[in-house]
PDB file of C-alpha atoms and ligand atoms in Angstrom:
ATOM      1  CA  MET S   1      15.242 -23.263 -18.333  1.00 63.00           C
ATOM      2  CA  ILE S   2      16.898 -24.552 -15.380  1.00 79.00           C
ATOM      3  CA  ASP S   3      20.541 -24.879 -15.094  1.00 89.00           C
ATOM      4  CA  ASP S   4      22.589 -28.205 -15.191  1.00 92.00           C
ATOM      5  CA  GLU S   5      23.032 -28.058 -11.110  1.00 92.00           C
ATOM      6  CA  LYS S   6      19.732 -27.766 -10.617  1.00 92.00           C
ATOM      7  CA  LYS S   7      18.716 -30.915 -13.061  1.00 92.00           C
ATOM      8  CA  GLN S   8      21.543 -32.839 -11.065  1.00 93.00           C
ATOM      9  CA  ARG S   9      19.986 -32.194  -7.800  1.00 93.00           C
ATOM     10  CA  HIS S  10      16.649 -32.867  -8.937  1.00 92.00           C
ATOM     11  CA  ALA S  11      17.745 -36.330 -10.151  1.00 93.00           C
ATOM     12  CA  GLU S  12      19.435 -37.078  -6.907  1.00 93.00           C
ATOM     13  CA  ARG S  13      16.162 -35.972  -5.168  1.00 93.00           C
ATOM     14  CA  MET S  14      14.169 -38.418  -7.217  1.00 92.00           C
ATOM     15  CA  GLN S  15      16.602 -41.376  -6.840  1.00 93.00           C
ATOM     16  CA  ARG S  16      16.349 -41.045  -3.114  1.00 93.00           C
ATOM     17  CA  LYS S  17      12.636 -40.818  -3.472  1.00 92.00           C
ATOM     18  CA  LYS S  18      12.504 -44.040  -5.826  1.00 92.00           C
ATOM     19  CA  ALA S  19      14.592 -46.134  -3.061  1.00 92.00           C
ATOM     20  CA  VAL S  20      12.082 -45.124  -0.345  1.00 91.00           C
ATOM     21  CA  VAL S  21       9.151 -45.991  -2.667  1.00 91.00           C
ATOM     22  CA  ASP S  22      10.768 -48.944  -3.577  1.00 91.00           C
ATOM     23  CA  ALA S  23      11.571 -50.264   0.078  1.00 90.00           C
ATOM     24  CA  GLY S  24       7.708 -49.664   0.595  1.00 88.00           C
ATOM     25  CA  ILE S  25       6.774 -51.806  -2.074  1.00 87.00           C
ATOM     26  CA  GLU S  26       8.921 -54.356  -0.826  1.00 87.00           C
ATOM     27  CA  ARG S  27       7.468 -54.210   2.895  1.00 86.00           C
ATOM     28  CA  ALA S  28       4.077 -54.339   1.802  1.00 84.00           C
ATOM     29  CA  GLN S  29       3.733 -57.930   1.075  1.00 86.00           C
ATOM     30  CA  GLU S  30       0.618 -58.952   2.791  1.00 89.00           C
ATOM     31  CA  GLU S  31      -2.784 -59.855   0.784  1.00 91.00           C
ATOM     32  CA  ARG S  32      -6.059 -59.506   2.379  1.00 96.00           C
ATOM     33  CA  GLY S  33      -8.949 -57.695   2.051  1.00 98.00           C
ATOM     34  CA  ILE S  34      -9.412 -54.270   4.154  1.00 98.00           C
ATOM     35  CA  VAL S  35     -11.578 -51.872   5.442  1.00 98.00           C
ATOM     36  CA  VAL S  36     -11.652 -48.376   4.050  1.00 99.00           C
ATOM     37  CA  LEU S  37     -13.413 -45.647   6.171  1.00 99.00           C
ATOM     38  CA  ILE S  38     -14.405 -42.469   4.167  1.00 98.00           C
ATOM     39  CA  THR S  39     -15.414 -39.917   6.699  1.00 98.00           C
ATOM     40  CA  GLY S  40     -15.633 -35.824   7.304  1.00 98.00           C
ATOM     41  CA  ASN S  41     -17.967 -32.957   6.532  1.00 98.00           C
ATOM     42  CA  GLY S  42     -16.887 -32.426   3.108  1.00 98.00           C
ATOM     43  CA  LYS S  43     -18.390 -33.630  -0.254  1.00 98.00           C
ATOM     44  CA  GLY S  44     -16.770 -36.792  -2.095  1.00 98.00           C
ATOM     45  CA  LYS S  45     -17.502 -39.504   0.507  1.00 98.00           C
ATOM     46  CA  THR S  46     -20.069 -41.755  -1.567  1.00 97.00           C
ATOM     47  CA  THR S  47     -18.584 -40.720  -4.863  1.00 97.00           C
ATOM     48  CA  SER S  48     -15.253 -41.761  -3.584  1.00 98.00           C
ATOM     49  CA  ALA S  49     -16.916 -45.142  -2.422  1.00 98.00           C
ATOM     50  CA  PHE S  50     -18.309 -45.735  -6.148  1.00 97.00           C
ATOM     51  CA  GLY S  51     -15.235 -45.046  -7.637  1.00 97.00           C
ATOM     52  CA  THR S  52     -13.383 -47.693  -6.040  1.00 98.00           C
ATOM     53  CA  LEU S  53     -16.391 -49.978  -6.830  1.00 97.00           C
ATOM     54  CA  TYR S  54     -16.093 -48.859 -10.522  1.00 96.00           C
ATOM     55  CA  ARG S  55     -12.498 -49.850 -10.199  1.00 97.00           C
ATOM     56  CA  ALA S  56     -13.273 -53.170  -9.010  1.00 97.00           C
ATOM     57  CA  LEU S  57     -16.116 -53.815 -11.726  1.00 96.00           C
ATOM     58  CA  GLY S  58     -13.100 -53.243 -14.120  1.00 95.00           C
ATOM     59  CA  TYR S  59     -11.495 -56.385 -12.964  1.00 97.00           C
ATOM     60  CA  GLY S  60     -14.771 -58.306 -13.079  1.00 95.00           C
ATOM     61  CA  HIS S  61     -14.851 -58.614  -9.211  1.00 97.00           C
ATOM     62  CA  GLN S  62     -18.539 -59.269  -7.839  1.00 97.00           C
ATOM     63  CA  VAL S  63     -19.562 -56.495  -5.445  1.00 97.00           C
ATOM     64  CA  GLY S  64     -22.263 -55.791  -3.068  1.00 97.00           C
ATOM     65  CA  VAL S  65     -23.885 -52.411  -2.203  1.00 97.00           C
ATOM     66  CA  VAL S  66     -26.303 -51.564   0.844  1.00 96.00           C
ATOM     67  CA  GLN S  67     -27.216 -47.837   1.263  1.00 95.00           C
ATOM     68  CA  PHE S  68     -28.193 -46.733   4.809  1.00 94.00           C
ATOM     69  CA  ILE S  69     -30.291 -43.725   3.352  1.00 84.00           C
ATOM     70  CA  LYS S  70     -33.276 -41.893   3.777  1.00 67.00           C
ATOM     71  CA  GLY S  71     -35.744 -41.030   1.122  1.00 61.00           C
ATOM     72  CA  THR S  72     -35.971 -42.958  -2.077  1.00 69.00           C
ATOM     73  CA  GLN S  73     -34.616 -40.656  -4.200  1.00 76.00           C
ATOM     74  CA  ALA S  74     -32.419 -42.338  -7.322  1.00 81.00           C
ATOM     75  CA  SER S  75     -28.673 -41.538  -7.595  1.00 92.00           C
ATOM     76  CA  GLY S  76     -27.104 -41.486 -11.062  1.00 95.00           C
ATOM     77  CA  GLU S  77     -24.397 -43.930  -9.805  1.00 94.00           C
ATOM     78  CA  VAL S  78     -26.897 -46.453  -8.810  1.00 93.00           C
ATOM     79  CA  THR S  79     -29.216 -46.333 -11.850  1.00 93.00           C
ATOM     80  CA  TYR S  80     -26.099 -46.842 -13.692  1.00 94.00           C
ATOM     81  CA  LEU S  81     -24.903 -49.605 -11.917  1.00 91.00           C
ATOM     82  CA  ARG S  82     -28.314 -51.495 -11.883  1.00 89.00           C
ATOM     83  CA  GLN S  83     -28.728 -51.055 -15.427  1.00 91.00           C
ATOM     84  CA  ASN S  84     -24.997 -51.967 -16.461  1.00 88.00           C
ATOM     85  CA  ALA S  85     -23.349 -54.265 -14.068  1.00 88.00           C
ATOM     86  CA  ALA S  86     -24.807 -57.867 -13.466  1.00 88.00           C
ATOM     87  CA  GLN S  87     -22.245 -58.603 -10.974  1.00 90.00           C
ATOM     88  CA  VAL S  88     -23.792 -56.215  -8.360  1.00 95.00           C
ATOM     89  CA  ALA S  89     -25.917 -57.241  -5.405  1.00 95.00           C
ATOM     90  CA  TYR S  90     -27.933 -54.199  -4.191  1.00 94.00           C
ATOM     91  CA  HIS S  91     -30.247 -53.241  -1.368  1.00 93.00           C
ATOM     92  CA  ALA S  92     -31.513 -49.642  -0.297  1.00 92.00           C
ATOM     93  CA  MET S  93     -32.888 -49.323   3.277  1.00 90.00           C
ATOM     94  CA  ALA S  94     -36.649 -49.753   3.281  1.00 78.00           C
ATOM     95  CA  THR S  95     -38.537 -46.658   2.041  1.00 75.00           C
ATOM     96  CA  GLY S  96     -40.177 -46.517   5.727  1.00 68.00           C
ATOM     97  CA  PHE S  97     -36.988 -45.138   7.175  1.00 73.00           C
ATOM     98  CA  THR S  98     -37.789 -41.615   8.398  1.00 73.00           C
ATOM     99  CA  TRP S  99     -34.573 -40.201   9.846  1.00 72.00           C
ATOM    100  CA  ASP S 100     -37.020 -39.122  12.787  1.00 71.00           C
ATOM    101  CA  THR S 101     -35.788 -39.136  16.115  1.00 68.00           C
ATOM    102  CA  GLN S 102     -39.803 -38.717  16.989  1.00 79.00           C
ATOM    103  CA  ASN S 103     -39.808 -42.416  15.249  1.00 85.00           C
ATOM    104  CA  TRP S 104     -36.745 -44.072  16.620  1.00 86.00           C
ATOM    105  CA  ASP S 105     -38.365 -47.493  16.638  1.00 88.00           C
ATOM    106  CA  ALA S 106     -39.508 -47.265  13.033  1.00 86.00           C
ATOM    107  CA  ASP S 107     -36.152 -46.286  11.755  1.00 88.00           C
ATOM    108  CA  LYS S 108     -34.352 -49.187  13.867  1.00 91.00           C
ATOM    109  CA  ALA S 109     -36.857 -51.494  12.344  1.00 91.00           C
ATOM    110  CA  ALA S 110     -35.578 -50.104   8.714  1.00 91.00           C
ATOM    111  CA  ALA S 111     -32.011 -50.189   9.792  1.00 94.00           C
ATOM    112  CA  ASP S 112     -32.417 -53.789  10.817  1.00 96.00           C
ATOM    113  CA  GLU S 113     -33.692 -54.704   7.709  1.00 95.00           C
ATOM    114  CA  ALA S 114     -31.005 -52.978   5.904  1.00 96.00           C
ATOM    115  CA  TRP S 115     -28.376 -54.979   8.037  1.00 98.00           C
ATOM    116  CA  VAL S 116     -29.790 -58.423   7.279  1.00 98.00           C
ATOM    117  CA  HIS S 117     -28.640 -57.788   3.655  1.00 98.00           C
ATOM    118  CA  ALA S 118     -25.528 -56.269   4.852  1.00 98.00           C
ATOM    119  CA  ALA S 119     -24.585 -59.028   6.964  1.00 98.00           C
ATOM    120  CA  ARG S 120     -25.563 -61.758   4.110  1.00 98.00           C
ATOM    121  CA  MET S 121     -23.041 -59.848   1.800  1.00 98.00           C
ATOM    122  CA  LEU S 122     -20.633 -59.802   4.599  1.00 98.00           C
ATOM    123  CA  ALA S 123     -20.684 -63.395   4.787  1.00 98.00           C
ATOM    124  CA  ASP S 124     -20.364 -64.041   1.179  1.00 98.00           C
ATOM    125  CA  PRO S 125     -17.081 -65.226  -0.256  1.00 98.00           C
ATOM    126  CA  SER S 126     -18.191 -64.778  -3.720  1.00 97.00           C
ATOM    127  CA  LEU S 127     -18.014 -60.837  -3.073  1.00 98.00           C
ATOM    128  CA  ASN S 128     -14.843 -59.186  -3.515  1.00 98.00           C
ATOM    129  CA  LEU S 129     -16.187 -55.675  -2.224  1.00 98.00           C
ATOM    130  CA  VAL S 130     -19.083 -54.534  -0.281  1.00 98.00           C
ATOM    131  CA  LEU S 131     -19.927 -50.971   0.137  1.00 98.00           C
ATOM    132  CA  LEU S 132     -21.552 -49.884   3.209  1.00 98.00           C
ATOM    133  CA  ASP S 133     -22.780 -46.246   2.299  1.00 97.00           C
ATOM    134  CA  GLU S 134     -23.861 -44.027   5.020  1.00 96.00           C
ATOM    135  CA  LEU S 135     -23.360 -46.822   7.613  1.00 97.00           C
ATOM    136  CA  THR S 136     -21.791 -44.336  10.007  1.00 97.00           C
ATOM    137  CA  TYR S 137     -25.108 -42.638  11.036  1.00 94.00           C
ATOM    138  CA  MET S 138     -26.552 -46.030  12.057  1.00 95.00           C
ATOM    139  CA  LEU S 139     -23.807 -46.268  14.670  1.00 97.00           C
ATOM    140  CA  LYS S 140     -24.098 -42.847  15.574  1.00 94.00           C
ATOM    141  CA  TYR S 141     -28.222 -42.621  16.117  1.00 91.00           C
ATOM    142  CA  ASN S 142     -27.795 -46.231  17.787  1.00 93.00           C
ATOM    143  CA  TYR S 143     -30.130 -47.930  15.256  1.00 94.00           C
ATOM    144  CA  LEU S 144     -27.211 -50.621  14.887  1.00 97.00           C
ATOM    145  CA  ASP S 145     -25.199 -51.903  17.871  1.00 97.00           C
ATOM    146  CA  ALA S 146     -21.549 -50.798  17.232  1.00 98.00           C
ATOM    147  CA  ASP S 147     -19.819 -53.767  18.548  1.00 98.00           C
ATOM    148  CA  MET S 148     -22.341 -56.121  16.621  1.00 98.00           C
ATOM    149  CA  VAL S 149     -21.329 -54.429  13.429  1.00 98.00           C
ATOM    150  CA  ILE S 150     -17.609 -54.231  13.780  1.00 98.00           C
ATOM    151  CA  GLU S 151     -17.765 -57.979  14.802  1.00 98.00           C
ATOM    152  CA  THR S 152     -19.303 -59.012  11.689  1.00 98.00           C
ATOM    153  CA  ILE S 153     -17.279 -56.852   9.483  1.00 98.00           C
ATOM    154  CA  ARG S 154     -14.280 -58.460  11.335  1.00 98.00           C
ATOM    155  CA  ALA S 155     -15.248 -61.911  10.905  1.00 98.00           C
ATOM    156  CA  ARG S 156     -15.925 -61.370   6.859  1.00 98.00           C
ATOM    157  CA  PRO S 157     -13.956 -63.397   4.510  1.00 98.00           C
ATOM    158  CA  ALA S 158     -10.218 -62.884   4.284  1.00 97.00           C
ATOM    159  CA  GLY S 159     -10.080 -61.730   0.790  1.00 97.00           C
ATOM    160  CA  GLN S 160     -13.223 -59.470   0.878  1.00 98.00           C
ATOM    161  CA  SER S 161     -12.572 -55.632   1.081  1.00 98.00           C
ATOM    162  CA  VAL S 162     -15.293 -53.233   2.833  1.00 99.00           C
ATOM    163  CA  ILE S 163     -15.705 -49.577   2.054  1.00 98.00           C
ATOM    164  CA  VAL S 164     -17.988 -47.464   4.696  1.00 98.00           C
ATOM    165  CA  THR S 165     -18.949 -44.110   4.412  1.00 98.00           C
ATOM    166  CA  GLY S 166     -20.685 -41.277   5.993  1.00 97.00           C
ATOM    167  CA  ARG S 167     -19.885 -38.446   8.513  1.00 97.00           C
ATOM    168  CA  ALA S 168     -19.055 -38.755  12.357  1.00 97.00           C
ATOM    169  CA  ALA S 169     -17.334 -41.784  12.315  1.00 98.00           C
ATOM    170  CA  LYS S 170     -17.050 -43.815  15.575  1.00 97.00           C
ATOM    171  CA  PRO S 171     -13.829 -44.347  17.168  1.00 98.00           C
ATOM    172  CA  GLU S 172     -14.275 -47.912  17.189  1.00 97.00           C
ATOM    173  CA  LEU S 173     -14.811 -47.879  13.113  1.00 98.00           C
ATOM    174  CA  ILE S 174     -11.778 -46.041  12.665  1.00 98.00           C
ATOM    175  CA  GLU S 175      -9.638 -48.164  14.438  1.00 98.00           C
ATOM    176  CA  LEU S 176     -11.718 -51.147  12.917  1.00 98.00           C
ATOM    177  CA  ALA S 177     -10.692 -49.479   9.082  1.00 98.00           C
ATOM    178  CA  ASP S 178      -7.373 -50.109   7.745  1.00 98.00           C
ATOM    179  CA  THR S 179      -7.658 -46.921   5.598  1.00 98.00           C
ATOM    180  CA  VAL S 180      -9.102 -44.035   6.565  1.00 98.00           C
ATOM    181  CA  SER S 181      -9.599 -40.660   4.871  1.00 98.00           C
ATOM    182  CA  GLU S 182     -11.383 -37.619   6.145  1.00 98.00           C
ATOM    183  CA  ILE S 183     -12.769 -35.219   3.757  1.00 98.00           C
ATOM    184  CA  ARG S 184     -12.543 -31.723   5.072  1.00 98.00           C
ATOM    185  CA  ASP S 185     -15.178 -29.267   3.802  1.00 98.00           C
ATOM    186  CA  VAL S 186     -13.436 -26.238   2.368  1.00 98.00           C
ATOM    187  CA  LYS S 187     -16.266 -25.029   0.526  1.00 98.00           C
ATOM    188  CA  HIS S 188     -19.617 -26.273  -1.180  1.00 97.00           C
ATOM    189  CA  ALA S 189     -21.503 -24.848  -3.904  1.00 96.00           C
ATOM    190  CA  TYR S 190     -24.457 -25.263  -2.396  1.00 95.00           C
ATOM    191  CA  ASN S 191     -23.753 -22.846   0.644  1.00 94.00           C
ATOM    192  CA  ALA S 192     -23.152 -20.228  -2.252  1.00 96.00           C
ATOM    193  CA  GLY S 193     -27.080 -20.916  -3.600  1.00 97.00           C
ATOM    194  CA  VAL S 194     -26.002 -23.167  -5.953  1.00 96.00           C
ATOM    195  CA  LYS S 195     -28.984 -25.920  -6.297  1.00 96.00           C
ATOM    196  CA  ALA S 196     -28.128 -29.782  -6.200  1.00 94.00           C
ATOM    197  CA  GLN S 197     -27.815 -31.185  -9.540  1.00 96.00           C
ATOM    198  CA  ALA S 198     -28.206 -34.372 -11.173  1.00 96.00           C
ATOM    199  CA  GLY S 199     -24.791 -35.882 -12.193  1.00 97.00           C
ATOM    200  CA  ILE S 200     -22.842 -34.246  -9.642  1.00 97.00           C
ATOM    201  CA  ASP S 201     -24.724 -34.421  -6.281  1.00 95.00           C
ATOM    202  CA  PHE S 202     -27.059 -36.955  -6.909  1.00 94.00           C
TER     203      PHE S 202
HETATM  204  P1  ATP M   1     -21.074 -37.190  -2.844  1.00 85.64           P
HETATM  205  O1  ATP M   1     -22.358 -38.238  -2.399  1.00 85.64           O
HETATM  206  O2  ATP M   1     -21.587 -35.769  -3.548  1.00 85.64           O
HETATM  207  O3  ATP M   1     -19.898 -37.810  -2.386  1.00 85.64           O
HETATM  208  P2  ATP M   1     -20.954 -36.951   0.320  1.00 85.64           P
HETATM  209  O4  ATP M   1     -21.322 -38.474   0.337  1.00 85.64           O
HETATM  210  O5  ATP M   1     -19.525 -36.483   0.728  1.00 85.64           O
HETATM  211  O6  ATP M   1     -21.397 -36.444  -1.030  1.00 85.64           O
HETATM  212  P3  ATP M   1     -23.297 -36.932   1.676  1.00 85.64           P
HETATM  213  O7  ATP M   1     -23.148 -36.430   3.346  1.00 85.64           O
HETATM  214  O8  ATP M   1     -23.574 -38.252   1.769  1.00 85.64           O
HETATM  215  O9  ATP M   1     -22.059 -36.410   1.268  1.00 85.64           O
HETATM  216  O10 ATP M   1     -24.219 -35.703   1.304  1.00 85.64           O
HETATM  217  C1  ATP M   1     -24.795 -36.073   0.011  1.00 85.64           C
HETATM  218  C2  ATP M   1     -25.233 -34.698  -0.591  1.00 85.64           C
HETATM  219  O11 ATP M   1     -24.830 -33.667   0.219  1.00 85.64           O
HETATM  220  C3  ATP M   1     -24.621 -34.775  -1.861  1.00 85.64           C
HETATM  221  O12 ATP M   1     -25.652 -34.043  -2.724  1.00 85.64           O
HETATM  222  C4  ATP M   1     -23.503 -33.652  -1.938  1.00 85.64           C
HETATM  223  O13 ATP M   1     -23.396 -32.777  -2.759  1.00 85.64           O
HETATM  224  C5  ATP M   1     -23.957 -32.885  -0.545  1.00 85.64           C
HETATM  225  N1  ATP M   1     -22.701 -32.303   0.319  1.00 85.64           N
HETATM  226  C6  ATP M   1     -22.324 -33.242   1.020  1.00 85.64           C
HETATM  227  N2  ATP M   1     -21.116 -32.235   1.479  1.00 85.64           N
HETATM  228  C7  ATP M   1     -21.773 -30.996   1.623  1.00 85.64           C
HETATM  229  C8  ATP M   1     -21.313 -30.049   2.010  1.00 85.64           C
HETATM  230  N3  ATP M   1     -20.285 -30.037   2.870  1.00 85.64           N
HETATM  231  N4  ATP M   1     -21.999 -28.861   1.929  1.00 85.64           N
HETATM  232  C9  ATP M   1     -23.337 -28.874   1.421  1.00 85.64           C
HETATM  233  N5  ATP M   1     -23.800 -30.030   0.693  1.00 85.64           N
HETATM  234  C10 ATP M   1     -23.055 -31.456   1.057  1.00 85.64           C
HETATM  235 MG1   MG M   2     -22.654 -39.533   0.970  1.00 85.64          MG
END
């Protein structure tokens, strides 16, 4: 049990908090698409982005996804999307991508090819949301020109939002984004010897 004085103080605190929240809501009147960047070394970047994508799908929004990833391993979120959501345009980087600095030219060609799809989506006003998964690495390794990428994202239709994921986001990307979250690695099961598992890690 808490005494009446504590209850009273709690009520006053909540009232002050409500005033601050209400003022914030009042202030935020602009309506436009935003750029969300999910970066950092902790687990949860891609899954967070797909969580937002599912949120948009719940409103019947049209969405596009380009995955700038190596390899061809399927992930549960993409398998589910492709089987169940007609309003998703999807493209994954060419299977020729090697993630191999010995073969920078081949990797760059794969990145360029994936970017053609991204650029098409970023110019399509019928798409409410475009997810560019693992895009940060394309800039980090100079497979894609940062200025070109940023200019294309900036020039997108006004109502379209973009989510970018990946570690080591360049400062230009952080500057461009309206919302930036850095997921910190506190611990990860893999480092304790737990195998990556379907439905959790991929
Ligand atoms: P997720 O797709 O699970 O949201 P992510 O997008 O944040 O992860 P990526 O760097 O894209 O992380 O790596 C994807 C894979 O690597 C996932 O299987 C994830 O569980 C694993 N992973 C992510 N972060 C870590 C980490 N800090 N240590 C070990 N493995 C990790
Ligand atoms: Mg990821």
